[in-house]
PDB file of C-alpha atoms in Angstrom:
ATOM      1  CA  UNK U 876      20.948   3.465   2.883  1.00 52.00           C
ATOM      2  CA  UNK U 877      19.265   0.654   2.023  1.00 55.00           C
ATOM      3  CA  UNK U 878      22.194  -1.726   1.673  1.00 58.00           C
ATOM      4  CA  UNK U 879      23.162  -0.756   5.217  1.00 57.00           C
ATOM      5  CA  UNK U 880      19.847  -1.067   6.420  1.00 56.00           C
ATOM      6  CA  UNK U 881      19.728  -4.982   4.707  1.00 60.00           C
ATOM      7  CA  UNK U 882      23.100  -5.429   6.641  1.00 60.00           C
ATOM      8  CA  UNK U 883      21.340  -4.160   9.896  1.00 60.00           C
ATOM      9  CA  UNK U 884      18.304  -6.322   9.341  1.00 59.00           C
ATOM     10  CA  UNK U 885      20.596  -9.443   8.561  1.00 61.00           C
ATOM     11  CA  UNK U 886      22.849  -8.850  11.850  1.00 58.00           C
ATOM     12  CA  UNK U 887      19.710  -8.802  14.036  1.00 56.00           C
ATOM     13  CA  UNK U 888      19.485 -12.528  13.309  1.00 61.00           C
ATOM     14  CA  UNK U 889      21.102 -14.837  15.770  1.00 63.00           C
ATOM     15  CA  UNK U 890      21.771 -16.994  13.485  1.00 66.00           C
ATOM     16  CA  UNK U 891      23.725 -14.992  11.079  1.00 66.00           C
ATOM     17  CA  UNK U 892      27.265 -14.741  10.267  1.00 66.00           C
ATOM     18  CA  UNK U 893      26.851 -10.940  10.929  1.00 62.00           C
ATOM     19  CA  UNK U 894      25.110 -11.040  14.218  1.00 63.00           C
ATOM     20  CA  UNK U 895      28.173 -13.479  15.464  1.00 66.00           C
ATOM     21  CA  UNK U 896      30.901 -10.753  13.846  1.00 65.00           C
ATOM     22  CA  UNK U 897      28.604  -7.868  15.731  1.00 64.00           C
ATOM     23  CA  UNK U 898      29.335  -9.878  18.854  1.00 64.00           C
ATOM     24  CA  UNK U 899      33.138  -9.871  18.506  1.00 68.00           C
ATOM     25  CA  UNK U 900      33.054  -6.396  17.908  1.00 68.00           C
ATOM     26  CA  UNK U 901      34.332  -6.865  14.139  1.00 63.00           C
ATOM     27  CA  UNK U 902      32.063  -4.435  12.443  1.00 63.00           C
ATOM     28  CA  UNK U 903      33.256  -1.217  14.055  1.00 70.00           C
ATOM     29  CA  UNK U 904      33.986   0.537  10.916  1.00 66.00           C
ATOM     30  CA  UNK U 905      30.197  -0.191   9.851  1.00 66.00           C
ATOM     31  CA  UNK U 906      28.711   0.766  13.087  1.00 68.00           C
ATOM     32  CA  UNK U 907      30.628   4.035  12.866  1.00 74.00           C
ATOM     33  CA  UNK U 908      29.542   4.992   9.230  1.00 72.00           C
ATOM     34  CA  UNK U 909      26.239   3.706   9.875  1.00 75.00           C
ATOM     35  CA  UNK U 910      26.013   6.283  13.084  1.00 78.00           C
ATOM     36  CA  UNK U 911      27.037   9.169  11.057  1.00 85.00           C
ATOM     37  CA  UNK U 912      24.250   8.601   8.395  1.00 84.00           C
ATOM     38  CA  UNK U 913      21.799   8.071  11.061  1.00 85.00           C
ATOM     39  CA  UNK U 914      22.889  11.442  13.057  1.00 90.00           C
ATOM     40  CA  UNK U 915      22.361  13.621   9.420  1.00 91.00           C
ATOM     41  CA  UNK U 916      19.242  11.851   8.971  1.00 91.00           C
ATOM     42  CA  UNK U 917      17.829  12.802  12.603  1.00 93.00           C
ATOM     43  CA  UNK U 918      19.046  16.451  11.624  1.00 95.00           C
ATOM     44  CA  UNK U 919      17.643  16.665   8.356  1.00 95.00           C
ATOM     45  CA  UNK U 920      13.822  14.954   9.678  1.00 95.00           C
ATOM     46  CA  UNK U 921      14.032  17.929  12.184  1.00 95.00           C
ATOM     47  CA  UNK U 922      14.754  20.683   9.811  1.00 95.00           C
ATOM     48  CA  UNK U 923      11.643  22.719   9.050  1.00 92.00           C
ATOM     49  CA  UNK U 924      13.397  24.339   6.361  1.00 94.00           C
ATOM     50  CA  UNK U 925      14.104  21.074   4.270  1.00 95.00           C
ATOM     51  CA  UNK U 926      11.517  20.136   1.574  1.00 94.00           C
ATOM     52  CA  UNK U 927       8.748  17.880   2.999  1.00 92.00           C
ATOM     53  CA  UNK U 928      10.059  15.018   0.333  1.00 94.00           C
ATOM     54  CA  UNK U 929      13.492  15.105   1.774  1.00 94.00           C
ATOM     55  CA  UNK U 930      12.120  15.205   5.760  1.00 95.00           C
ATOM     56  CA  UNK U 931       9.675  12.117   4.939  1.00 94.00           C
ATOM     57  CA  UNK U 932      12.813  10.079   3.050  1.00 92.00           C
ATOM     58  CA  UNK U 933      14.899  10.745   5.985  1.00 93.00           C
ATOM     59  CA  UNK U 934      12.468   9.863   8.527  1.00 95.00           C
ATOM     60  CA  UNK U 935      11.496   6.513   6.965  1.00 92.00           C
ATOM     61  CA  UNK U 936      15.038   5.423   6.723  1.00 89.00           C
ATOM     62  CA  UNK U 937      15.381   6.081  10.399  1.00 91.00           C
ATOM     63  CA  UNK U 938      14.017   2.637  10.972  1.00 88.00           C
ATOM     64  CA  UNK U 939      17.340   1.429  10.852  1.00 83.00           C
ATOM     65  CA  UNK U 940      18.250   3.739  13.701  1.00 86.00           C
ATOM     66  CA  UNK U 941      17.796   2.189  17.659  1.00 85.00           C
ATOM     67  CA  UNK U 942      14.809   2.239  19.265  1.00 89.00           C
ATOM     68  CA  UNK U 943      15.858   4.936  21.820  1.00 91.00           C
ATOM     69  CA  UNK U 944      16.851   7.245  19.067  1.00 90.00           C
ATOM     70  CA  UNK U 945      13.615   7.158  17.185  1.00 93.00           C
ATOM     71  CA  UNK U 946      11.639   7.527  20.595  1.00 93.00           C
ATOM     72  CA  UNK U 947      13.501  10.970  21.290  1.00 93.00           C
ATOM     73  CA  UNK U 948      13.016  12.299  17.709  1.00 94.00           C
ATOM     74  CA  UNK U 949       9.249  11.407  16.906  1.00 95.00           C
ATOM     75  CA  UNK U 950       6.911  12.795  19.589  1.00 94.00           C
ATOM     76  CA  UNK U 951       8.174  16.304  18.635  1.00 93.00           C
ATOM     77  CA  UNK U 952       7.398  15.148  14.620  1.00 95.00           C
ATOM     78  CA  UNK U 953       3.926  13.899  15.509  1.00 93.00           C
ATOM     79  CA  UNK U 954       2.483  17.078  16.148  1.00 86.00           C
ATOM     80  CA  UNK U 955      -0.551  19.117  13.921  1.00 78.00           C
ATOM     81  CA  UNK U 956       2.234  22.144  13.265  1.00 83.00           C
ATOM     82  CA  UNK U 957       4.055  19.539  11.106  1.00 91.00           C
ATOM     83  CA  UNK U 958       3.031  18.524   7.532  1.00 90.00           C
ATOM     84  CA  UNK U 959       0.438  15.801   7.198  1.00 88.00           C
ATOM     85  CA  UNK U 960       3.371  13.649   5.314  1.00 91.00           C
ATOM     86  CA  UNK U 961       6.044  14.685   7.998  1.00 93.00           C
ATOM     87  CA  UNK U 962       3.500  13.206  11.312  1.00 93.00           C
ATOM     88  CA  UNK U 963       2.329  10.163   8.909  1.00 93.00           C
ATOM     89  CA  UNK U 964       6.214   8.981   8.170  1.00 95.00           C
ATOM     90  CA  UNK U 965       6.839   9.512  12.082  1.00 96.00           C
ATOM     91  CA  UNK U 966       4.173   7.297  13.233  1.00 96.00           C
ATOM     92  CA  UNK U 967       4.698   4.566  10.666  1.00 95.00           C
ATOM     93  CA  UNK U 968       8.706   4.715  11.433  1.00 95.00           C
ATOM     94  CA  UNK U 969       7.747   4.983  14.924  1.00 96.00           C
ATOM     95  CA  UNK U 970       5.815   2.473  15.118  1.00 95.00           C
ATOM     96  CA  UNK U 971       7.771  -0.389  13.776  1.00 91.00           C
ATOM     97  CA  UNK U 972       9.426  -0.512  17.472  1.00 92.00           C
ATOM     98  CA  UNK U 973       8.234  -1.871  20.156  1.00 89.00           C
ATOM     99  CA  UNK U 974       7.578   0.932  22.435  1.00 88.00           C
ATOM    100  CA  UNK U 975       4.871   1.897  25.046  1.00 91.00           C
ATOM    101  CA  UNK U 976       5.996   5.502  24.446  1.00 94.00           C
ATOM    102  CA  UNK U 977       4.529   5.770  20.665  1.00 95.00           C
ATOM    103  CA  UNK U 978       1.010   3.738  22.191  1.00 96.00           C
ATOM    104  CA  UNK U 979       1.300   6.714  25.129  1.00 95.00           C
ATOM    105  CA  UNK U 980       2.131   9.690  22.388  1.00 95.00           C
ATOM    106  CA  UNK U 981      -0.687   8.467  19.847  1.00 95.00           C
ATOM    107  CA  UNK U 982      -3.738   8.155  22.521  1.00 95.00           C
ATOM    108  CA  UNK U 983      -2.347  11.583  24.063  1.00 92.00           C
ATOM    109  CA  UNK U 984      -3.040  13.010  20.745  1.00 90.00           C
ATOM    110  CA  UNK U 985      -5.844  10.898  19.226  1.00 91.00           C
ATOM    111  CA  UNK U 986      -8.524  13.833  19.533  1.00 84.00           C
ATOM    112  CA  UNK U 987      -6.153  16.393  17.708  1.00 83.00           C
ATOM    113  CA  UNK U 988      -5.253  13.927  14.772  1.00 85.00           C
ATOM    114  CA  UNK U 989      -6.696  14.360  11.435  1.00 76.00           C
ATOM    115  CA  UNK U 990      -9.134  11.444  10.026  1.00 73.00           C
ATOM    116  CA  UNK U 991      -6.450  10.351   7.872  1.00 78.00           C
ATOM    117  CA  UNK U 992      -3.799  10.403  10.283  1.00 86.00           C
ATOM    118  CA  UNK U 993      -6.001   8.465  12.961  1.00 86.00           C
ATOM    119  CA  UNK U 994      -6.219   6.017  10.708  1.00 85.00           C
ATOM    120  CA  UNK U 995      -2.401   5.662  10.160  1.00 91.00           C
ATOM    121  CA  UNK U 996      -2.765   5.628  14.180  1.00 93.00           C
ATOM    122  CA  UNK U 997      -5.407   2.822  13.881  1.00 92.00           C
ATOM    123  CA  UNK U 998      -3.334   0.720  12.294  1.00 92.00           C
ATOM    124  CA  UNK U 999       0.056   1.170  14.231  1.00 95.00           C
ATOM    125  CA  UNK U1000      -2.460   0.435  17.537  1.00 96.00           C
ATOM    126  CA  UNK U1001      -3.855  -2.274  16.450  1.00 94.00           C
ATOM    127  CA  UNK U1002      -0.460  -4.123  15.164  1.00 93.00           C
ATOM    128  CA  UNK U1003       0.549  -5.225  18.344  1.00 94.00           C
ATOM    129  CA  UNK U1004      -1.625  -7.120  21.430  1.00 95.00           C
ATOM    130  CA  UNK U1005      -0.061  -4.647  24.015  1.00 95.00           C
ATOM    131  CA  UNK U1006      -0.925  -1.345  22.216  1.00 96.00           C
ATOM    132  CA  UNK U1007      -4.577  -2.964  21.222  1.00 97.00           C
ATOM    133  CA  UNK U1008      -5.395  -3.862  24.961  1.00 97.00           C
ATOM    134  CA  UNK U1009      -4.358  -0.300  25.944  1.00 97.00           C
ATOM    135  CA  UNK U1010      -6.610   1.254  23.161  1.00 97.00           C
ATOM    136  CA  UNK U1011      -9.694  -0.943  23.803  1.00 97.00           C
ATOM    137  CA  UNK U1012      -9.604   0.064  27.587  1.00 96.00           C
ATOM    138  CA  UNK U1013      -9.488   3.464  26.796  1.00 95.00           C
ATOM    139  CA  UNK U1014     -12.576   3.131  24.454  1.00 94.00           C
ATOM    140  CA  UNK U1015     -14.474   0.680  27.046  1.00 94.00           C
ATOM    141  CA  UNK U1016     -13.746   3.609  29.496  1.00 93.00           C
ATOM    142  CA  UNK U1017     -15.120   6.085  27.211  1.00 89.00           C
ATOM    143  CA  UNK U1018     -11.891   8.226  26.933  1.00 90.00           C
ATOM    144  CA  UNK U1019     -12.059   7.540  23.133  1.00 89.00           C
ATOM    145  CA  UNK U1020     -15.486   7.924  21.242  1.00 85.00           C
ATOM    146  CA  UNK U1021     -16.413   4.328  20.224  1.00 85.00           C
ATOM    147  CA  UNK U1022     -17.358   5.546  16.745  1.00 76.00           C
ATOM    148  CA  UNK U1023     -13.922   6.487  15.757  1.00 81.00           C
ATOM    149  CA  UNK U1024     -12.870   3.079  15.796  1.00 87.00           C
ATOM    150  CA  UNK U1025     -13.590   1.057  12.856  1.00 83.00           C
ATOM    151  CA  UNK U1026     -16.201  -1.761  12.954  1.00 81.00           C
ATOM    152  CA  UNK U1027     -14.217  -4.121  10.785  1.00 81.00           C
ATOM    153  CA  UNK U1028     -11.007  -3.706  13.127  1.00 88.00           C
ATOM    154  CA  UNK U1029     -12.990  -4.735  16.075  1.00 90.00           C
ATOM    155  CA  UNK U1030     -14.133  -7.493  14.185  1.00 87.00           C
ATOM    156  CA  UNK U1031     -10.524  -8.862  13.259  1.00 88.00           C
ATOM    157  CA  UNK U1032     -10.131  -8.146  16.949  1.00 92.00           C
ATOM    158  CA  UNK U1033     -12.965 -10.362  18.128  1.00 91.00           C
ATOM    159  CA  UNK U1034     -10.951 -13.594  16.528  1.00 88.00           C
ATOM    160  CA  UNK U1035      -7.379 -12.513  18.203  1.00 89.00           C
ATOM    161  CA  UNK U1036      -6.146 -15.735  20.337  1.00 88.00           C
ATOM    162  CA  UNK U1037      -5.389 -12.968  22.748  1.00 92.00           C
ATOM    163  CA  UNK U1038      -9.050 -13.417  25.136  1.00 94.00           C
ATOM    164  CA  UNK U1039      -8.914 -10.299  26.468  1.00 95.00           C
ATOM    165  CA  UNK U1040      -8.691  -8.559  23.285  1.00 96.00           C
ATOM    166  CA  UNK U1041     -11.630 -10.710  21.997  1.00 95.00           C
ATOM    167  CA  UNK U1042     -13.372 -10.192  25.312  1.00 96.00           C
ATOM    168  CA  UNK U1043     -12.931  -6.522  24.860  1.00 96.00           C
ATOM    169  CA  UNK U1044     -13.601  -6.157  21.543  1.00 95.00           C
ATOM    170  CA  UNK U1045     -16.934  -8.254  21.507  1.00 93.00           C
ATOM    171  CA  UNK U1046     -18.037  -6.225  23.802  1.00 93.00           C
ATOM    172  CA  UNK U1047     -17.509  -2.981  21.853  1.00 92.00           C
ATOM    173  CA  UNK U1048     -19.241  -4.355  18.806  1.00 87.00           C
ATOM    174  CA  UNK U1049     -22.244  -5.481  21.028  1.00 83.00           C
ATOM    175  CA  UNK U1050     -22.273  -1.887  22.233  1.00 82.00           C
ATOM    176  CA  UNK U1051     -21.821  -0.556  18.526  1.00 71.00           C
ATOM    177  CA  UNK U1052     -25.233  -1.144  17.234  1.00 59.00           C
ATOM    178  CA  UNK U1053     -27.035  -3.851  15.374  1.00 52.00           C
ATOM    179  CA  UNK U1054     -24.956  -6.384  13.699  1.00 60.00           C
ATOM    180  CA  UNK U1055     -27.480  -7.237  11.035  1.00 79.00           C
ATOM    181  CA  UNK U1056     -26.380  -4.937   7.888  1.00 83.00           C
ATOM    182  CA  UNK U1057     -29.893  -5.997   6.182  1.00 86.00           C
ATOM    183  CA  UNK U1058     -31.865  -3.992   8.821  1.00 88.00           C
ATOM    184  CA  UNK U1059     -29.541  -0.692   8.027  1.00 91.00           C
ATOM    185  CA  UNK U1060     -29.892  -1.482   4.161  1.00 93.00           C
ATOM    186  CA  UNK U1061     -33.690  -1.585   5.043  1.00 93.00           C
ATOM    187  CA  UNK U1062     -33.756   1.413   7.087  1.00 93.00           C
ATOM    188  CA  UNK U1063     -31.922   3.744   4.405  1.00 96.00           C
ATOM    189  CA  UNK U1064     -34.243   2.706   1.519  1.00 96.00           C
ATOM    190  CA  UNK U1065     -35.759   6.254   2.065  1.00 95.00           C
ATOM    191  CA  UNK U1066     -32.603   7.378   0.308  1.00 96.00           C
ATOM    192  CA  UNK U1067     -33.463   5.955  -2.919  1.00 95.00           C
ATOM    193  CA  UNK U1068     -36.583   8.100  -3.019  1.00 94.00           C
ATOM    194  CA  UNK U1069     -34.827  11.272  -1.828  1.00 95.00           C
ATOM    195  CA  UNK U1070     -33.384  13.635  -4.376  1.00 95.00           C
ATOM    196  CA  UNK U1071     -30.068  13.837  -3.919  1.00 95.00           C
ATOM    197  CA  UNK U1072     -27.563  16.634  -4.322  1.00 95.00           C
ATOM    198  CA  UNK U1073     -24.642  15.671  -6.567  1.00 94.00           C
ATOM    199  CA  UNK U1074     -22.314  18.611  -5.804  1.00 95.00           C
ATOM    200  CA  UNK U1075     -22.909  17.569  -2.095  1.00 96.00           C
ATOM    201  CA  UNK U1076     -22.343  14.288  -3.331  1.00 95.00           C
ATOM    202  CA  UNK U1077     -18.811  14.907  -4.640  1.00 95.00           C
ATOM    203  CA  UNK U1078     -17.653  16.510  -1.396  1.00 95.00           C
ATOM    204  CA  UNK U1079     -18.825  13.227   0.289  1.00 95.00           C
ATOM    205  CA  UNK U1080     -16.849  11.077  -1.975  1.00 94.00           C
ATOM    206  CA  UNK U1081     -13.570  13.357  -1.321  1.00 93.00           C
ATOM    207  CA  UNK U1082     -14.473  13.133   2.770  1.00 91.00           C
ATOM    208  CA  UNK U1083     -15.399   9.688   3.035  1.00 90.00           C
ATOM    209  CA  UNK U1084     -14.716   7.514  -0.079  1.00 91.00           C
ATOM    210  CA  UNK U1085     -11.407   8.756  -1.525  1.00 90.00           C
ATOM    211  CA  UNK U1086      -8.850   7.208   0.730  1.00 88.00           C
ATOM    212  CA  UNK U1087      -9.602   3.984  -0.908  1.00 89.00           C
ATOM    213  CA  UNK U1088     -11.419   4.842  -4.317  1.00 91.00           C
ATOM    214  CA  UNK U1089      -9.825   7.104  -7.234  1.00 90.00           C
ATOM    215  CA  UNK U1090     -12.556   9.056  -9.520  1.00 90.00           C
ATOM    216  CA  UNK U1091     -12.399  12.198 -11.581  1.00 90.00           C
ATOM    217  CA  UNK U1092      -8.503  12.774 -10.573  1.00 88.00           C
ATOM    218  CA  UNK U1093      -9.062  12.406  -6.864  1.00 90.00           C
ATOM    219  CA  UNK U1094      -8.324   9.941  -4.416  1.00 89.00           C
ATOM    220  CA  UNK U1095      -6.290   6.115  -4.274  1.00 87.00           C
ATOM    221  CA  UNK U1096      -7.032   3.709  -6.551  1.00 86.00           C
ATOM    222  CA  UNK U1097      -7.201   0.728  -4.138  1.00 88.00           C
ATOM    223  CA  UNK U1098     -11.182  -0.624  -4.392  1.00 86.00           C
ATOM    224  CA  UNK U1099     -13.077  -1.007  -7.131  1.00 85.00           C
ATOM    225  CA  UNK U1100     -13.618   1.566 -10.396  1.00 84.00           C
ATOM    226  CA  UNK U1101     -16.602   3.559  -8.772  1.00 88.00           C
ATOM    227  CA  UNK U1102     -17.194   4.816 -12.222  1.00 85.00           C
ATOM    228  CA  UNK U1103     -18.782   1.608 -13.306  1.00 85.00           C
ATOM    229  CA  UNK U1104     -21.687   1.020 -10.582  1.00 86.00           C
ATOM    230  CA  UNK U1105     -23.907   3.140 -12.082  1.00 85.00           C
ATOM    231  CA  UNK U1106     -24.504   0.625 -14.466  1.00 90.00           C
ATOM    232  CA  UNK U1107     -25.917  -1.619 -11.333  1.00 90.00           C
ATOM    233  CA  UNK U1108     -28.419   0.806 -10.410  1.00 93.00           C
ATOM    234  CA  UNK U1109     -28.654   3.128  -7.085  1.00 94.00           C
ATOM    235  CA  UNK U1110     -29.909  -0.097  -4.821  1.00 94.00           C
ATOM    236  CA  UNK U1111     -26.828  -1.982  -5.650  1.00 93.00           C
ATOM    237  CA  UNK U1112     -24.790   1.260  -4.311  1.00 93.00           C
ATOM    238  CA  UNK U1113     -26.476   1.478  -1.456  1.00 94.00           C
ATOM    239  CA  UNK U1114     -26.365  -2.074  -0.377  1.00 92.00           C
ATOM    240  CA  UNK U1115     -23.019  -2.019  -0.644  1.00 90.00           C
ATOM    241  CA  UNK U1116     -21.874   0.900   0.865  1.00 93.00           C
ATOM    242  CA  UNK U1117     -23.835  -0.278   3.995  1.00 92.00           C
ATOM    243  CA  UNK U1118     -22.942  -3.700   3.597  1.00 90.00           C
ATOM    244  CA  UNK U1119     -19.529  -4.405   2.075  1.00 88.00           C
ATOM    245  CA  UNK U1120     -19.299  -7.842   3.133  1.00 84.00           C
ATOM    246  CA  UNK U1121     -22.474  -8.954   1.121  1.00 79.00           C
ATOM    247  CA  UNK U1122     -20.627  -9.653  -2.159  1.00 77.00           C
ATOM    248  CA  UNK U1123     -16.817  -9.103  -2.028  1.00 80.00           C
ATOM    249  CA  UNK U1124     -14.402  -9.886  -4.859  1.00 82.00           C
ATOM    250  CA  UNK U1125     -11.866 -12.114  -3.407  1.00 78.00           C
ATOM    251  CA  UNK U1126      -9.192  -9.393  -5.034  1.00 85.00           C
ATOM    252  CA  UNK U1127     -10.439  -7.123  -2.180  1.00 87.00           C
ATOM    253  CA  UNK U1128     -10.307  -9.089   0.663  1.00 86.00           C
ATOM    254  CA  UNK U1129      -8.636  -8.080   3.771  1.00 88.00           C
ATOM    255  CA  UNK U1130      -6.372  -9.950   5.205  1.00 89.00           C
ATOM    256  CA  UNK U1131      -4.109 -10.414   8.542  1.00 89.00           C
ATOM    257  CA  UNK U1132      -0.281 -11.121   8.121  1.00 90.00           C
ATOM    258  CA  UNK U1133       1.905 -11.911  11.870  1.00 88.00           C
ATOM    259  CA  UNK U1134       5.191 -11.308  11.420  1.00 88.00           C
ATOM    260  CA  UNK U1135       8.381 -13.076  13.750  1.00 85.00           C
ATOM    261  CA  UNK U1136       8.631  -9.587  15.696  1.00 82.00           C
ATOM    262  CA  UNK U1137       5.034  -9.891  16.831  1.00 83.00           C
ATOM    263  CA  UNK U1138       3.585  -6.949  14.460  1.00 87.00           C
ATOM    264  CA  UNK U1139       0.037  -7.566  12.886  1.00 88.00           C
ATOM    265  CA  UNK U1140      -0.295  -6.366   9.535  1.00 89.00           C
ATOM    266  CA  UNK U1141      -3.457  -5.618   7.549  1.00 89.00           C
ATOM    267  CA  UNK U1142      -4.503  -5.074   4.015  1.00 89.00           C
ATOM    268  CA  UNK U1143      -5.581  -6.768   0.518  1.00 91.00           C
ATOM    269  CA  UNK U1144      -2.998  -8.646  -1.121  1.00 91.00           C
ATOM    270  CA  UNK U1145      -1.378  -6.406  -4.097  1.00 89.00           C
ATOM    271  CA  UNK U1146       1.665  -8.002  -4.793  1.00 89.00           C
ATOM    272  CA  UNK U1147       3.253 -11.407  -4.450  1.00 83.00           C
ATOM    273  CA  UNK U1148       6.410 -13.010  -5.364  1.00 84.00           C
ATOM    274  CA  UNK U1149       8.597 -16.073  -4.157  1.00 79.00           C
ATOM    275  CA  UNK U1150       9.967 -14.489  -1.659  1.00 85.00           C
ATOM    276  CA  UNK U1151       7.327 -11.737  -0.569  1.00 88.00           C
ATOM    277  CA  UNK U1152       3.832 -10.166  -0.296  1.00 90.00           C
ATOM    278  CA  UNK U1153       2.985  -6.723  -0.376  1.00 92.00           C
ATOM    279  CA  UNK U1154      -0.441  -5.927   1.698  1.00 92.00           C
ATOM    280  CA  UNK U1155      -2.093  -2.295   0.526  1.00 91.00           C
ATOM    281  CA  UNK U1156      -4.594  -0.592   2.476  1.00 86.00           C
ATOM    282  CA  UNK U1157      -6.493   2.982   2.899  1.00 79.00           C
ATOM    283  CA  UNK U1158      -4.459   6.066   1.211  1.00 74.00           C
ATOM    284  CA  UNK U1159      -1.879   4.000  -0.374  1.00 74.00           C
ATOM    285  CA  UNK U1160      -0.502   2.895   2.755  1.00 83.00           C
ATOM    286  CA  UNK U1161       1.835  -0.167   1.727  1.00 87.00           C
ATOM    287  CA  UNK U1162       3.488  -2.996   3.859  1.00 88.00           C
ATOM    288  CA  UNK U1163       5.861  -5.798   2.030  1.00 89.00           C
ATOM    289  CA  UNK U1164       6.826  -8.625   4.434  1.00 88.00           C
ATOM    290  CA  UNK U1165       9.413 -11.315   3.380  1.00 89.00           C
ATOM    291  CA  UNK U1166       7.597 -14.682   3.525  1.00 86.00           C
ATOM    292  CA  UNK U1167      10.424 -15.836   5.775  1.00 86.00           C
ATOM    293  CA  UNK U1168       9.507 -13.296   8.493  1.00 87.00           C
ATOM    294  CA  UNK U1169       5.826 -14.084   8.168  1.00 86.00           C
ATOM    295  CA  UNK U1170       4.581 -16.435  10.846  1.00 87.00           C
ATOM    296  CA  UNK U1171       0.816 -16.582   9.469  1.00 86.00           C
ATOM    297  CA  UNK U1172      -1.087 -14.926   6.650  1.00 85.00           C
ATOM    298  CA  UNK U1173      -4.950 -15.201   6.827  1.00 84.00           C
ATOM    299  CA  UNK U1174      -8.271 -13.776   5.274  1.00 81.00           C
ATOM    300  CA  UNK U1175     -10.508 -12.271   7.428  1.00 81.00           C
ATOM    301  CA  UNK U1176     -13.115 -13.502   4.959  1.00 78.00           C
ATOM    302  CA  UNK U1177     -14.278  -9.515   4.915  1.00 83.00           C
ATOM    303  CA  UNK U1178     -14.005  -6.757   2.343  1.00 87.00           C
ATOM    304  CA  UNK U1179     -11.044  -3.658   2.740  1.00 87.00           C
ATOM    305  CA  UNK U1180     -14.037  -1.374   2.621  1.00 88.00           C
ATOM    306  CA  UNK U1181     -15.246  -1.049   6.601  1.00 85.00           C
ATOM    307  CA  UNK U1182     -18.684  -1.278   7.653  1.00 85.00           C
ATOM    308  CA  UNK U1183     -20.420   1.539   9.677  1.00 84.00           C
ATOM    309  CA  UNK U1184     -21.216   3.877   6.988  1.00 88.00           C
ATOM    310  CA  UNK U1185     -24.276   4.606   8.665  1.00 89.00           C
ATOM    311  CA  UNK U1186     -22.569   6.497  11.347  1.00 85.00           C
ATOM    312  CA  UNK U1187     -21.013   9.114   9.007  1.00 88.00           C
ATOM    313  CA  UNK U1188     -24.013   9.052   6.460  1.00 92.00           C
ATOM    314  CA  UNK U1189     -27.318  10.331   7.222  1.00 95.00           C
ATOM    315  CA  UNK U1190     -30.078   9.239   4.810  1.00 95.00           C
ATOM    316  CA  UNK U1191     -30.169  12.385   2.887  1.00 97.00           C
ATOM    317  CA  UNK U1192     -26.359  12.169   2.793  1.00 96.00           C
ATOM    318  CA  UNK U1193     -26.200   8.844   1.528  1.00 96.00           C
ATOM    319  CA  UNK U1194     -28.582  10.337  -1.331  1.00 96.00           C
ATOM    320  CA  UNK U1195     -26.440  12.795  -2.405  1.00 96.00           C
ATOM    321  CA  UNK U1196     -23.436  10.131  -2.629  1.00 96.00           C
ATOM    322  CA  UNK U1197     -25.587   8.050  -4.732  1.00 96.00           C
ATOM    323  CA  UNK U1198     -26.835  10.926  -7.085  1.00 95.00           C
ATOM    324  CA  UNK U1199     -23.016  11.814  -7.870  1.00 95.00           C
ATOM    325  CA  UNK U1200     -22.129   8.557  -8.227  1.00 95.00           C
ATOM    326  CA  UNK U1201     -24.950   8.216 -10.660  1.00 94.00           C
ATOM    327  CA  UNK U1202     -23.727  11.179 -13.345  1.00 92.00           C
ATOM    328  CA  UNK U1203     -19.927   9.834 -12.869  1.00 87.00           C
ATOM    329  CA  UNK U1204     -18.886   9.745 -16.357  1.00 78.00           C
TER     330      UNK U1204
END
């Protein structure tokens, strides 16, 4: 399947020999084989009795299908009765296509998506200007709570070259509360004097931190190793949770890449070669982008870790999280 996928990718380029051959109808045998494989993948993707791993792989490989075929399959797979891995794969594959239907589907199901799936949906909706405009208008009208949109994503959108997106994102940032992170850090100083519960803090780590940090065999190893932060002290933990852009290791900077298809991809650079880069973000989601397909790559100057945790953690909850991190061995 990857070989045929490479062939399809190459033939889509107007200046390629394969594109010219396809225009002359000289790739019929390959097209027939490809269609048979794609139809088999479709049946497997929709087969509830198949293993989740097999369905996940089938859905991922449907990125080689047509936009029409994908749009017919994916809505039924983005359903909370489906395994979360199947839902995420369906979103990710469908998100690669130019489709108004995926925007409508994700926004209609927004309230029923789990937090991790909502993060995947956000990545897809923020990846194209047309999708992002619809999302920001939904938030501005109150149909989607502003608190459910990452402040860091809004900060990136506020720097967009699209004036409509820039204006909408800036207004939402202004409405989302104080931009002065130091004021928020100072407001949470009581957490340093409050007795925390490490057991509750452990649960908070799983809920809020494990998407990007791995600790005690839980989570994803994307951000820094939190087992060492206790040596820096509780005040360091507090400041860096609430103001993650205060002190950013270049390794954990968030980047924006724009590809030739108009997609916007984000994440920290975890791998580079002469021909490609790899961007990684929450829950170890990755995008590999060929340099020849990349129109622009730019650092946001901000950490991969989002701002706004004060909206999810009360001062007592912060004390609990600090208590847990300070006792991890």
